[in-house]
Coordinates of C-alpha atoms in Angstrom, one line a residue:
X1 CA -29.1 15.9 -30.3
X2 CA -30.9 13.9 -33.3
X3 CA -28.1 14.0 -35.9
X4 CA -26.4 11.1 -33.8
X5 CA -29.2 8.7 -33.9
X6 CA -29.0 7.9 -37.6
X7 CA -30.9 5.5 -39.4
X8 CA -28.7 2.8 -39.1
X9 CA -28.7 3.6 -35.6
X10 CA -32.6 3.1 -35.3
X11 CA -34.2 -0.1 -35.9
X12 CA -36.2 0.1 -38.6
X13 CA -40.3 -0.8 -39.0
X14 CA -41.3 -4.4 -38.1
X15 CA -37.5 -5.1 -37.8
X16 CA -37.2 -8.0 -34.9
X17 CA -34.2 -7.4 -31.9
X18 CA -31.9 -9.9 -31.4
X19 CA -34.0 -12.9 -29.4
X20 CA -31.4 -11.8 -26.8
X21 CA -29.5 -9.0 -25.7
X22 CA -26.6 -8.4 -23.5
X23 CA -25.6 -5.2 -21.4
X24 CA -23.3 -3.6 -19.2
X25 CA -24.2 0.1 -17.8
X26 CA -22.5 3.2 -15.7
X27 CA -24.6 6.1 -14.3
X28 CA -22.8 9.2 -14.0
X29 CA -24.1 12.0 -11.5
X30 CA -24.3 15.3 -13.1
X31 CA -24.8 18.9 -12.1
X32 CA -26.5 21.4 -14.6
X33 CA -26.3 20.6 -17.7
X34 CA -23.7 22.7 -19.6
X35 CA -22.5 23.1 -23.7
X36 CA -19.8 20.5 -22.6
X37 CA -21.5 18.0 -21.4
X38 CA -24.0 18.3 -24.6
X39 CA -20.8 18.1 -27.1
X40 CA -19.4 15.3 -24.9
X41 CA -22.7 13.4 -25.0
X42 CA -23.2 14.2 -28.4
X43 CA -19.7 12.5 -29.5
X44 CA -20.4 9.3 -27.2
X45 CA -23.6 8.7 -29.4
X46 CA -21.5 9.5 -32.5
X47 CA -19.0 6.9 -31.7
X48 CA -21.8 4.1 -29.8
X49 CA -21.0 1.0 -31.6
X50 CA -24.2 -0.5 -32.0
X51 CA -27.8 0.5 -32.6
X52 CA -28.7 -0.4 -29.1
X53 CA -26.1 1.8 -26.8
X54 CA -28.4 4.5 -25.4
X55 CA -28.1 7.4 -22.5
X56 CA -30.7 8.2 -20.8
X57 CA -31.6 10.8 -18.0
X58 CA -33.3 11.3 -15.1
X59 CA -33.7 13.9 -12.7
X60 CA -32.8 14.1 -9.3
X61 CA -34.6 17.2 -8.2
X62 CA -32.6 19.4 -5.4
X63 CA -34.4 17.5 -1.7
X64 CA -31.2 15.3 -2.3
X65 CA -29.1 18.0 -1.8
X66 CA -31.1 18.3 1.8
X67 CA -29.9 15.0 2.9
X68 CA -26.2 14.0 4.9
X69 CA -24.2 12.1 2.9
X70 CA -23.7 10.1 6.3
X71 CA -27.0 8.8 6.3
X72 CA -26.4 6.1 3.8
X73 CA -23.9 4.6 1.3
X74 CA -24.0 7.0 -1.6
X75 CA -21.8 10.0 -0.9
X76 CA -23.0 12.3 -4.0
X77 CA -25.6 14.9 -3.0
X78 CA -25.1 17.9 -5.2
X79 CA -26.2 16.7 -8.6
X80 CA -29.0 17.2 -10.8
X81 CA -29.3 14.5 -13.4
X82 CA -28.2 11.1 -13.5
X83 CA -27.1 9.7 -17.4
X84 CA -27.5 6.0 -17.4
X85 CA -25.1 5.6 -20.4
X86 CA -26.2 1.8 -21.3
X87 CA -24.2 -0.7 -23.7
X88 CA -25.9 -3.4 -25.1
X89 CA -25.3 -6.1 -27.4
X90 CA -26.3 -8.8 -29.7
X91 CA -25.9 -12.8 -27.3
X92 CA -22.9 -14.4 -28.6
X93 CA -21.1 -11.3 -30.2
X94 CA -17.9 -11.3 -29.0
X95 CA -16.5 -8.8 -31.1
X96 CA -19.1 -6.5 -31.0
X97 CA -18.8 -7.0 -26.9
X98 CA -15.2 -6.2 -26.5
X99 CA -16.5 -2.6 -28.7
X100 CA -19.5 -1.9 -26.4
X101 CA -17.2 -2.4 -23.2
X102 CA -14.6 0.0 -24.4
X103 CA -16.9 2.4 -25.7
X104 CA -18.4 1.9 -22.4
X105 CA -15.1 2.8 -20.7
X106 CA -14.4 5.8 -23.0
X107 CA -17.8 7.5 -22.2
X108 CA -17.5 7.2 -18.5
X109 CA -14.1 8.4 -18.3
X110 CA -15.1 12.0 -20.6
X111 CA -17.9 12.4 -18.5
X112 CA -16.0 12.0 -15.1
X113 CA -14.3 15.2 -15.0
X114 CA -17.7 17.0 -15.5
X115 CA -19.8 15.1 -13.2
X116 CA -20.8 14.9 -9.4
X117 CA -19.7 11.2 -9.1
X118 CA -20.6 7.9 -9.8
X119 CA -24.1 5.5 -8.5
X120 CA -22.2 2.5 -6.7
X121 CA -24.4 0.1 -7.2
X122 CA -23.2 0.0 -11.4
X123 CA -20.0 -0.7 -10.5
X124 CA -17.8 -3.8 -11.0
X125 CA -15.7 -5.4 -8.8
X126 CA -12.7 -4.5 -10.8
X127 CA -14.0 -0.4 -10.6
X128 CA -11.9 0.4 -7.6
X129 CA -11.0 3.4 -9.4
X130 CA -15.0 4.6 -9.7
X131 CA -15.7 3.6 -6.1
X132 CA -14.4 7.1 -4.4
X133 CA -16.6 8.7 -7.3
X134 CA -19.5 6.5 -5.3
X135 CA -18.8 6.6 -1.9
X136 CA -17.4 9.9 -1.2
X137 CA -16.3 10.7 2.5
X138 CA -18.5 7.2 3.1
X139 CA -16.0 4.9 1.3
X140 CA -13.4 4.1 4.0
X141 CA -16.3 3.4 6.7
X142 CA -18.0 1.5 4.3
X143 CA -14.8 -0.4 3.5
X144 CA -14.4 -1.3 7.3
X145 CA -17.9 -2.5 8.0
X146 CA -18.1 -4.9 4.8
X147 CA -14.6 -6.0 6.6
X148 CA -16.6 -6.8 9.6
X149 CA -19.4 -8.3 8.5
X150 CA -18.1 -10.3 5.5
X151 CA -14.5 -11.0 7.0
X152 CA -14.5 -14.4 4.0
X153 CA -15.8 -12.0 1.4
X154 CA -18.3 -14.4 0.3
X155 CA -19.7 -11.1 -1.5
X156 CA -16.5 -11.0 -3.2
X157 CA -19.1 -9.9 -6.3
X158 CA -20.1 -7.2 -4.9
X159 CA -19.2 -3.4 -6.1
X160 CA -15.9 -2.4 -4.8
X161 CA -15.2 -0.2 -2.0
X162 CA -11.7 0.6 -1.9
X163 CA -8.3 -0.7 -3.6
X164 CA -5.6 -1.0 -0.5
X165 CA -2.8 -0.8 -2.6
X166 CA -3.5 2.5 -4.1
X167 CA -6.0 4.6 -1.3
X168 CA -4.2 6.9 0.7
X169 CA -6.8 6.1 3.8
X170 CA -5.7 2.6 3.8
X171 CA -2.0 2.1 2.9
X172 CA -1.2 4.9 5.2
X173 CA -3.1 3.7 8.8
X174 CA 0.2 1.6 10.0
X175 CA 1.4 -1.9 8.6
X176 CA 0.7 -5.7 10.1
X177 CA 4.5 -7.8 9.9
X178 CA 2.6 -11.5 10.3
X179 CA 5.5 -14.2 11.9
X180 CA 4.2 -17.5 10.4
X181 CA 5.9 -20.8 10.6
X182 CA 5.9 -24.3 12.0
X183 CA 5.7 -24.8 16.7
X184 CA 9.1 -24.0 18.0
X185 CA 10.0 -22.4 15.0
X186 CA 11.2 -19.5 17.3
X187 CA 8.5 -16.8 15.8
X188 CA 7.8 -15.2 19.1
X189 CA 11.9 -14.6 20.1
X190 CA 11.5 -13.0 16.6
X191 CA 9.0 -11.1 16.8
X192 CA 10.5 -9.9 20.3
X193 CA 13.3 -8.9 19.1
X194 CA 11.9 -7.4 16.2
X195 CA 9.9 -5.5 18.9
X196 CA 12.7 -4.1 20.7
X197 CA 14.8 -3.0 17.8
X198 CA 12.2 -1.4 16.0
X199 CA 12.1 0.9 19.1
X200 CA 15.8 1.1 19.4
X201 CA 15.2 2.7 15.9
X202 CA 13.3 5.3 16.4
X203 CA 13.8 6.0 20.0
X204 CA 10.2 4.4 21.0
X205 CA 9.9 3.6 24.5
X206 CA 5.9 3.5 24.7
X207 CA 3.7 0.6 22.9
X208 CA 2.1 4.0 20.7
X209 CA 4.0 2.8 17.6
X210 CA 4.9 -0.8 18.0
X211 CA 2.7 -3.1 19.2
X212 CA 3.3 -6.8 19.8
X213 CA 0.7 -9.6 19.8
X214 CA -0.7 -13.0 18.8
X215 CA -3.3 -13.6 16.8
X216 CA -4.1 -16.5 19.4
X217 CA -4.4 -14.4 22.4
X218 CA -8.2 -14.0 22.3
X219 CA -8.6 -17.8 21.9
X220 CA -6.1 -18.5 25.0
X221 CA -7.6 -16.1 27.2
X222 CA -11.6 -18.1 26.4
X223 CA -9.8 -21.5 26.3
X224 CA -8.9 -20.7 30.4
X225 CA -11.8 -18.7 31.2
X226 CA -13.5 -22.2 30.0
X227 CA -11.1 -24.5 31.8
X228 CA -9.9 -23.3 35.2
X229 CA -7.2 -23.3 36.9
X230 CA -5.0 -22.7 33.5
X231 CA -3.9 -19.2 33.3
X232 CA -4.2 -17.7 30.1
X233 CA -1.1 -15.2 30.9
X234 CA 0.8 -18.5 31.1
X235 CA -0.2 -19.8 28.0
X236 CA 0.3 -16.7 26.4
X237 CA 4.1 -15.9 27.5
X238 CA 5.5 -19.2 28.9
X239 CA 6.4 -22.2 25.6
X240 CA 6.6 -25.0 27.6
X241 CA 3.0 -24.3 29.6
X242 CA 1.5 -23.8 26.4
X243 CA 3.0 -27.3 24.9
X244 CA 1.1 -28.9 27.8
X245 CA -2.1 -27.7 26.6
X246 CA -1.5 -27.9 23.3
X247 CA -3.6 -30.6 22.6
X248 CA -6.2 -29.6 24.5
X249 CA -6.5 -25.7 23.1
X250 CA -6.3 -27.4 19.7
X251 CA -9.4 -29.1 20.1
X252 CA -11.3 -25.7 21.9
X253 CA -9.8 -23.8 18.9
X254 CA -11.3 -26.5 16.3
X255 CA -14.7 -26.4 18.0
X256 CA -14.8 -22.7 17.9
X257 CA -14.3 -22.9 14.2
X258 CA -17.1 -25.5 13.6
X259 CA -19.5 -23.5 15.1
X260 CA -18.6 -20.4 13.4
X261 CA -16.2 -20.6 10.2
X262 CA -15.3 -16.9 10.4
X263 CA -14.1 -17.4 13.9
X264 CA -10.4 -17.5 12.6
X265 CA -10.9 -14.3 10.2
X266 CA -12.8 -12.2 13.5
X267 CA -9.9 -13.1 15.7
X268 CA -7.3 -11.9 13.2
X269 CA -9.7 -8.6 12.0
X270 CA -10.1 -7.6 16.1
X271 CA -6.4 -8.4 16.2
X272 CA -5.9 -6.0 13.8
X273 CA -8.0 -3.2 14.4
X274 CA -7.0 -3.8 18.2
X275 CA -3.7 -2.0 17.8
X276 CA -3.4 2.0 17.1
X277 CA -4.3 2.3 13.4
X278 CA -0.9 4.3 12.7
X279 CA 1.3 1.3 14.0
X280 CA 3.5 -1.4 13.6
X281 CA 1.6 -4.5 14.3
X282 CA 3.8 -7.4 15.1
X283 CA 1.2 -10.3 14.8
X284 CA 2.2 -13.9 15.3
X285 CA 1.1 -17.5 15.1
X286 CA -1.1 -17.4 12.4
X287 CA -1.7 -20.7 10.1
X288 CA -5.5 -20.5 8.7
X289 CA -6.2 -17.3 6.8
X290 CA -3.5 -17.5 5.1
X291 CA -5.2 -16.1 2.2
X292 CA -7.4 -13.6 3.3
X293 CA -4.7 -12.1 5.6
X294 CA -3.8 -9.1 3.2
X295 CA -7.5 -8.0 1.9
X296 CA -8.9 -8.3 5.2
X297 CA -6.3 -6.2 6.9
X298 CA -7.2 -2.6 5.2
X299 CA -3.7 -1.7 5.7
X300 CA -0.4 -3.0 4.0
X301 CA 1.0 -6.6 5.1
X302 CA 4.1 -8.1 5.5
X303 CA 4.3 -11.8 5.5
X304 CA 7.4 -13.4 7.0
X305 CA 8.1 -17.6 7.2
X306 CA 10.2 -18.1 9.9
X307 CA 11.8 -21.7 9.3
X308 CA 14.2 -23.8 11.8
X309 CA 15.5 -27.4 11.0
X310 CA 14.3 -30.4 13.3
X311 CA 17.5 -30.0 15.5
X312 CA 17.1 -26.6 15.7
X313 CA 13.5 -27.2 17.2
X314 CA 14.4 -30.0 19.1
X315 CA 16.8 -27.9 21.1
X316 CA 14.0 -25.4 22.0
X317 CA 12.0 -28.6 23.3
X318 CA 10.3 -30.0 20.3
X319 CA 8.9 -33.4 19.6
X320 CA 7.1 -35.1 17.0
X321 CA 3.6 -35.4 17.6
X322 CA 1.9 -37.0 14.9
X323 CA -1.7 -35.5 15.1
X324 CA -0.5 -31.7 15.6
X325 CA 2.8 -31.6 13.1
X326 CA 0.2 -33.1 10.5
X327 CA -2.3 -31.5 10.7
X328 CA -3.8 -28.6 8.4
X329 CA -3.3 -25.7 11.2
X330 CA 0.7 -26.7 11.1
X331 CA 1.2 -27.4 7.7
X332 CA -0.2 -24.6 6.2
X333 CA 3.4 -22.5 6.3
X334 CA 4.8 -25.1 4.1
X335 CA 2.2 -25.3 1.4
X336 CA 2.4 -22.0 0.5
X337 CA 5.5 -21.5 -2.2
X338 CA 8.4 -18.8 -1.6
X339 CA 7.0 -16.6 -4.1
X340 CA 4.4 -16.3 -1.5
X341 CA 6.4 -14.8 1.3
X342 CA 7.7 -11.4 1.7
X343 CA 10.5 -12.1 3.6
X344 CA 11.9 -15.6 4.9
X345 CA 14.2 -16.0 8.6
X346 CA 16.1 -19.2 9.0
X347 CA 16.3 -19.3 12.7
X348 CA 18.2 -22.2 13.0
X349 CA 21.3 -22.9 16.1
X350 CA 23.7 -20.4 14.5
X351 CA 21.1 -17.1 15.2
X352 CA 21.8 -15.1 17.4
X353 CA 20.3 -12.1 18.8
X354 CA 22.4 -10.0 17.2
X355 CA 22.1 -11.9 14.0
X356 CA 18.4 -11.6 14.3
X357 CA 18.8 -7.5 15.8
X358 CA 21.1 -7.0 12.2
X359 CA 18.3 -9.0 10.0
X360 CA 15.9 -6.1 10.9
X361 CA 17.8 -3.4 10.1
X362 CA 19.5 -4.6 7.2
X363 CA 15.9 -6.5 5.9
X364 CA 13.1 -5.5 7.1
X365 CA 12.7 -2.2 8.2
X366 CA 13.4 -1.4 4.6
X367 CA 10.7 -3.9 3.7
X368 CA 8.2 -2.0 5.9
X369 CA 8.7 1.4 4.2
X370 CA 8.7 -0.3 1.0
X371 CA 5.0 -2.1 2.0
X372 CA 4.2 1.3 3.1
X373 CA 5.1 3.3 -0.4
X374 CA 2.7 3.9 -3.3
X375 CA 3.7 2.7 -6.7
X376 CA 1.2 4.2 -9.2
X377 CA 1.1 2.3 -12.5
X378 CA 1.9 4.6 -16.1
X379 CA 3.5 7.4 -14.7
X380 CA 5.1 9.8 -16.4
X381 CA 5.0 7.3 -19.2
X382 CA 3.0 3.6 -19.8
X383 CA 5.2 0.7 -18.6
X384 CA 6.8 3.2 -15.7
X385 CA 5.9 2.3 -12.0
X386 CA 6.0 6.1 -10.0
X387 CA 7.2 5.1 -6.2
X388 CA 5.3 7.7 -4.7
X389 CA 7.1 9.0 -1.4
X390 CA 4.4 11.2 0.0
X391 CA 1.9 8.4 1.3
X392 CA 4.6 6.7 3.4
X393 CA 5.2 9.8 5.2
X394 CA 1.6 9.8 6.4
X395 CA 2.5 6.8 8.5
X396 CA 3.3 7.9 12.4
X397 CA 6.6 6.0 11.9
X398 CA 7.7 6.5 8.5
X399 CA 10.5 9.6 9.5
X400 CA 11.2 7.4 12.8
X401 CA 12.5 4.9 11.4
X402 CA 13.8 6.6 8.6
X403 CA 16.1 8.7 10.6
X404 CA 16.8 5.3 12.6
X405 CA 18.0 3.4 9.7
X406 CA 20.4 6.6 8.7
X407 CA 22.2 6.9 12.1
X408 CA 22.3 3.6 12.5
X409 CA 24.6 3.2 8.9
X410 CA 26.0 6.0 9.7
X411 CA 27.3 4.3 13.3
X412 CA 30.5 5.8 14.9
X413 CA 31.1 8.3 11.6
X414 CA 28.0 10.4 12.8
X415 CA 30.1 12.1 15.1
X416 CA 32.1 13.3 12.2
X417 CA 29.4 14.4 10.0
X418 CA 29.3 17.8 9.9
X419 CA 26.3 19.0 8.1
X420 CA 23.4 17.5 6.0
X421 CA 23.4 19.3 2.7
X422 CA 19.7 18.3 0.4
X423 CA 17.7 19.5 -2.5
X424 CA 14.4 20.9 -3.0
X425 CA 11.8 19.3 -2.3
X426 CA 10.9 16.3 -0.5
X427 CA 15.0 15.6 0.7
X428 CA 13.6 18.7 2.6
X429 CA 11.7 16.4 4.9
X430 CA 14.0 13.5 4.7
X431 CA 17.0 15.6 5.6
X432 CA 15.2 17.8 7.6
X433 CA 14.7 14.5 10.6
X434 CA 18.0 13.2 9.7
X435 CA 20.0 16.6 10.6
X436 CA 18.1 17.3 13.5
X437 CA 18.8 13.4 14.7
X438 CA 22.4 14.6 14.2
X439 CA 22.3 17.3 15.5
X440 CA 23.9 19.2 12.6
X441 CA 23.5 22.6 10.4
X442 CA 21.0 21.4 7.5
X443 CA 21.9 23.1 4.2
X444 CA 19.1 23.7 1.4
X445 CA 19.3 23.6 -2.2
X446 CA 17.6 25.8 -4.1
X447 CA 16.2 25.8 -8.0
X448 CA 17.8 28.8 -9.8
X449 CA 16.6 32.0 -8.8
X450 CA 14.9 31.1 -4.8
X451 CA 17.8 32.3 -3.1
X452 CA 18.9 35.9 -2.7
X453 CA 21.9 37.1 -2.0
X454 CA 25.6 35.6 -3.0
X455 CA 25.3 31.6 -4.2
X456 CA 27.0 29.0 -5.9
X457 CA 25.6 27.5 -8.7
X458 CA 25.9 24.1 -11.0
X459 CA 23.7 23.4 -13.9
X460 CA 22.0 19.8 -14.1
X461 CA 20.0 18.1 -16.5
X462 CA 17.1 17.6 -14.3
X463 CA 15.6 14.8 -12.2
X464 CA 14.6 11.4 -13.5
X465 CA 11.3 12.1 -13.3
X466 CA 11.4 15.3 -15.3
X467 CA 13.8 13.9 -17.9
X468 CA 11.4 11.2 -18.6
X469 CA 8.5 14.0 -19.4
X470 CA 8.5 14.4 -23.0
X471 CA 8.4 17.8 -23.3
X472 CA 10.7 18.7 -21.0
X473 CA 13.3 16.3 -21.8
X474 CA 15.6 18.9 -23.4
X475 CA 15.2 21.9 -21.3
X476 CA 18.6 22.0 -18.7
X477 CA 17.9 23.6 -14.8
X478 CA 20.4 24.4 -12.1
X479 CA 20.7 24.6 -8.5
X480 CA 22.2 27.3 -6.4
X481 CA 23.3 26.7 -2.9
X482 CA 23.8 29.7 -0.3
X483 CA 27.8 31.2 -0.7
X484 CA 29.9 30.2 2.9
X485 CA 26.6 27.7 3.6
X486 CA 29.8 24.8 3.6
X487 CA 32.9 25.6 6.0
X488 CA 35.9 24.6 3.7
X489 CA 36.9 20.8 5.1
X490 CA 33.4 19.8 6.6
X491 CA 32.6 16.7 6.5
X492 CA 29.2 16.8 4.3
X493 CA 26.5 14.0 4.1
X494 CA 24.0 14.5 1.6
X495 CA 20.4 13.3 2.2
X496 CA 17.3 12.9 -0.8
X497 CA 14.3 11.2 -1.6
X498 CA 15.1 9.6 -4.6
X499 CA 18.3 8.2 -6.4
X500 CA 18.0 7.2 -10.0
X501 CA 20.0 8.5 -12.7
X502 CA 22.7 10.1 -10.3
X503 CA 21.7 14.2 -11.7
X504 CA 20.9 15.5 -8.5
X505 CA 23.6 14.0 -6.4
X506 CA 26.2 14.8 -9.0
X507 CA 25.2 18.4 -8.7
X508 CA 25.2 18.4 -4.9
X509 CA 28.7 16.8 -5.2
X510 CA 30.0 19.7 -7.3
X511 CA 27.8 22.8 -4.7
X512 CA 29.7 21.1 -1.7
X513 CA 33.5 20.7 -4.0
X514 CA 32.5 24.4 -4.8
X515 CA 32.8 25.6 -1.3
X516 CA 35.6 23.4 -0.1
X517 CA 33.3 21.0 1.7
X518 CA 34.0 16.7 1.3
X519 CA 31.3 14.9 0.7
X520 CA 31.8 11.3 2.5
X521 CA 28.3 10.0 2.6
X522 CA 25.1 9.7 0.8
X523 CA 22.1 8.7 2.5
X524 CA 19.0 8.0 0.1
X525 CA 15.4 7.3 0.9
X526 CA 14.8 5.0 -2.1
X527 CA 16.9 4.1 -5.7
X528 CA 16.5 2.8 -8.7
X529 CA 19.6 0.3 -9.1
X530 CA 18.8 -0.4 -12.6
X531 CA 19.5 2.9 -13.8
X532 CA 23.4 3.0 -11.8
X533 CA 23.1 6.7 -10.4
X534 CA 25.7 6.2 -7.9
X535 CA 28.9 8.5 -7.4
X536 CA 31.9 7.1 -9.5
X537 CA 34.0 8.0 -6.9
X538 CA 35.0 5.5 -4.2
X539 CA 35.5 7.4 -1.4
X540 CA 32.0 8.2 -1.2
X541 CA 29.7 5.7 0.8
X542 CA 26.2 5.3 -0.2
X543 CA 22.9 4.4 1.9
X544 CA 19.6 3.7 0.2
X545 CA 16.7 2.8 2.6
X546 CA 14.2 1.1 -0.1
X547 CA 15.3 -0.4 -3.7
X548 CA 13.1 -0.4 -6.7
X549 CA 13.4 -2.5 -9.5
X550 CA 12.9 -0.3 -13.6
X551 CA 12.8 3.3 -14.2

């Protein structure tokens, strides 16, 4: 281990430091130290990019071993030396700083794989990717206590916990669809019918995964418990009792907020983790919070602005009233910009409740599953965005409403579907709830060489995905599909995950022509537009539940 700590490396006899030096450090948890963490160490020091970049050690001794991982923060118990690998840096050197920081990067990441994690209290905000490293099996309690106790994140600073858009624990404990928009705006009829078609969908008839509520609730019920006779039940369900006391409630609301400015945030969070944490929270009536609506929630969000013109609102017993349509609370809808919004609703005299019934199925149920997919950044190649399928169907409702959105396309042509024929291997699961919603014979698709016995066969170049791997780019696959599986003339609908460059479905289409079957319909879980993988042929209808923009 000398060789790396040159001369040049090593400040020399009565040579001064910098009057100032900067730093940044990470301290990896280690086991016992092996050959390759001495070559790995050994090439970080090599490559350190100024005199002053050290690693040090220090030994943890085994008693940590002794102690739960449950008793505080840090999750790592099994490790034997932790190497503080330190960057540091002459005041003012930019150049030099962008080097150390890399370096910095570069050492951590080699070290990772061999290591027992990561000290938290290194980390940087922008280290979501470190904090499991940290926190272990601790991460996602920690997560929802510094949720509870810092709903404004005023220790926004702090190390990071966890990353919704990318943890598995969060994005898949159900999904919060906030109706925001300006008094008699017609959010709760919304949100109602939103409710009750959602259910329709997936053949709900308990609250277990819908739930319906406003974020106001908990503020309505003190505001009567305060000022008897008013009944909070009234002010919850009936418009025009709640227009009475508008004023009034205002003014409770507004001194509840003075005297504690996360008031808002703790009535949204309770609101929040009120409802069953694999759910479909229907929240309404929020205006402040705004902001802090989708970090705060530890699940994925969907914000919709429900709008109405002045007539529209009139006709549902709206008037002007200077001090409420002006103030903050009201206007808060309108300062946010479109860009903003997930999803807008004009609710205006011409909607209906089949409009509205028609606006979920076609709008948002899709945006739901979308909210509630993984997209994982560089993968298989930089610049690609991997929709990641297997996440979503961790959420309760995911194959629900799924099969919902299917049969529901499908309408009065179910009845002449059939069979579901799909490919290996997640249009398993997808077809799987789809042929037993049917009620149909489900047909599986096999790689070359899974299937015994007599098969039809059709070579294919391979999936998007597995085109778009380098190495495998060339190489040509087929699928084989059980001889007799298809009754010559049935009526075939075919059911996958995923439909990009149009391989996989051609190939079905050939399997199902091969054994005198018609395909009619094509039902998809997600596609990439961009890439125009539907069938050529007109005759075919095609459903896709989610739509992804790229490769």
């Amino acid at each position: 281990m000398k060789a790396p700590f040159a001369k040049e490396k090593v400040l020399a006899r009565g040579q001064s430091p910098p009057r100032k030096l900067r730093s940044n450090k990470r301290c990896l948890l280690l086991p016992e130290l092996a050959r390759v963490h001495e070559s790995i160490l050994s090439e970080m020091m090599k490559a350190a990019p100024t005199k002053w970049c050290y690693i040090h050690f220090l030994h943890g001794g085994e008693s940590v071993s002794r102690v739960q991982p449950s008793t505080s923060a840090f999750g790592c118990r099994d490790w034997m030396f932790a190497a503080v690998i330190t960057a540091r840096w002459a005041d003012g050197d930019i150049e030099r700083e962008h080097q150390c920081m890399a370096w910095l990067q570069r050492s951590t990441a080699s070290l990772l794989p061999h290591s027992k994690g990561v000290y938290g209290s290194d980390l940087n905000p922008d280290d979501h990717h470190l904090a499991r490293h940290a926190f272990g099996l601790n991460a996602f309690r920690l997560s929802s206590l510094k949720r509870q106790a810092d709903p404004l994140d005023v220790l926004g600073c702090a190390c990071p916990l966890l990353d919704i858009n990318q943890d598995a624990r969060s994005t898949t404990r159900g999904v919060v669809v906030l109706f925001c928009g300006r008094r008699c705006s017609g959010k709760d009829w919304l949100a109602s019918i939103v409710a009750t078609e959602l259910k329709y969908l997936m053949d709900e008839s308990d609250e277990r995964l819908v739930t319906l509520a406003g974020i106001s609730d908990e503020t309505k019920r003190a505001f009567a418990e305060a000022n008897p006779p008013v009944c909070a039940e009234r002010l919850i369900s009936d418009r025009a009792y709640k227009e009475k006391h508008r004023r009034a409630l205002g003014s409770f609301y507004q001194e509840k907020q003075a005297r504690d400015v996360t008031y808002a945030a703790e009535c949204y969070l309770r609101s929040v983790q009120g409802s069953d944490s694999g759910s479909i929270l229907l929240l309404t009536g929020m205006r402040d919070g705004l902001d802090y609506a989708r970090r705060l929630a530890g699940k994925p969000v969907v914000f919709v602005k429900v709008s109405a013109s002045d007539g529209a609102r009139r006709a549902r017993g709206w008037s002007h009233d200077k001090e409420i349509d002006e103030s903050h609370g009201e206007c808060a809808v309108d300062f946010k910009p479109d860009a903003f919004w997930d999803l807008m609703y004009e609710n205006n005299q011409e909607s209906t409740h089949a409009s509205a019934a028609e606006w979920v199925r076609a709008v948002l149920a899709p945006a739901i599953l979308t909210k509630c997919t993984r997209s994982i950044p560089d993968i298989p190649q930089p610049g690609i965005q991997y929709r990641d399928p297997t996440t979503l169907l961790l959420q309760p409702f995911a194959l629900p409403l799924w099969t919902g959105l299917v049969v529901s396309w499908l309408g009065s042509s179910r009845d002449r579907i059939d069979a579901v024929v799909t490919p290996e291997a997640l249009g398993y699961v997808f077809a799987g709830a789809v042929a037993s919603a049917l009620k149909t014979p489900l047909v599986l698709v096999r790689k070359q060489g899974k299937l015994e016995g007599d098969t039809n066969r059709v070579d294919y170049c391979g999936s998007n995905m597995y085109q778009l791997k380098p190495h495998m780019s060339s190489d040509r696959c087929s699928f084989e599909m059980v001889a007799g599986a298809v009754v010559p003339g049935q009526k075939v609908l075919i059911v996958d995950d995923c439909l990009a460059r149009g391989a996989t479905v051609s190939a079905m289409l050939d399997l199902v022509q091969q054994q005198g079957g018609v395909v009619s319909k094509v039902a998809i879980l997600m596609e990439l537009p961009d890439l125009s993988g539907r069938p050529k042929t007109k005759d075919v209808d095609v459903f896709s539940a989610m739509q992804f923009p790229g490769a």
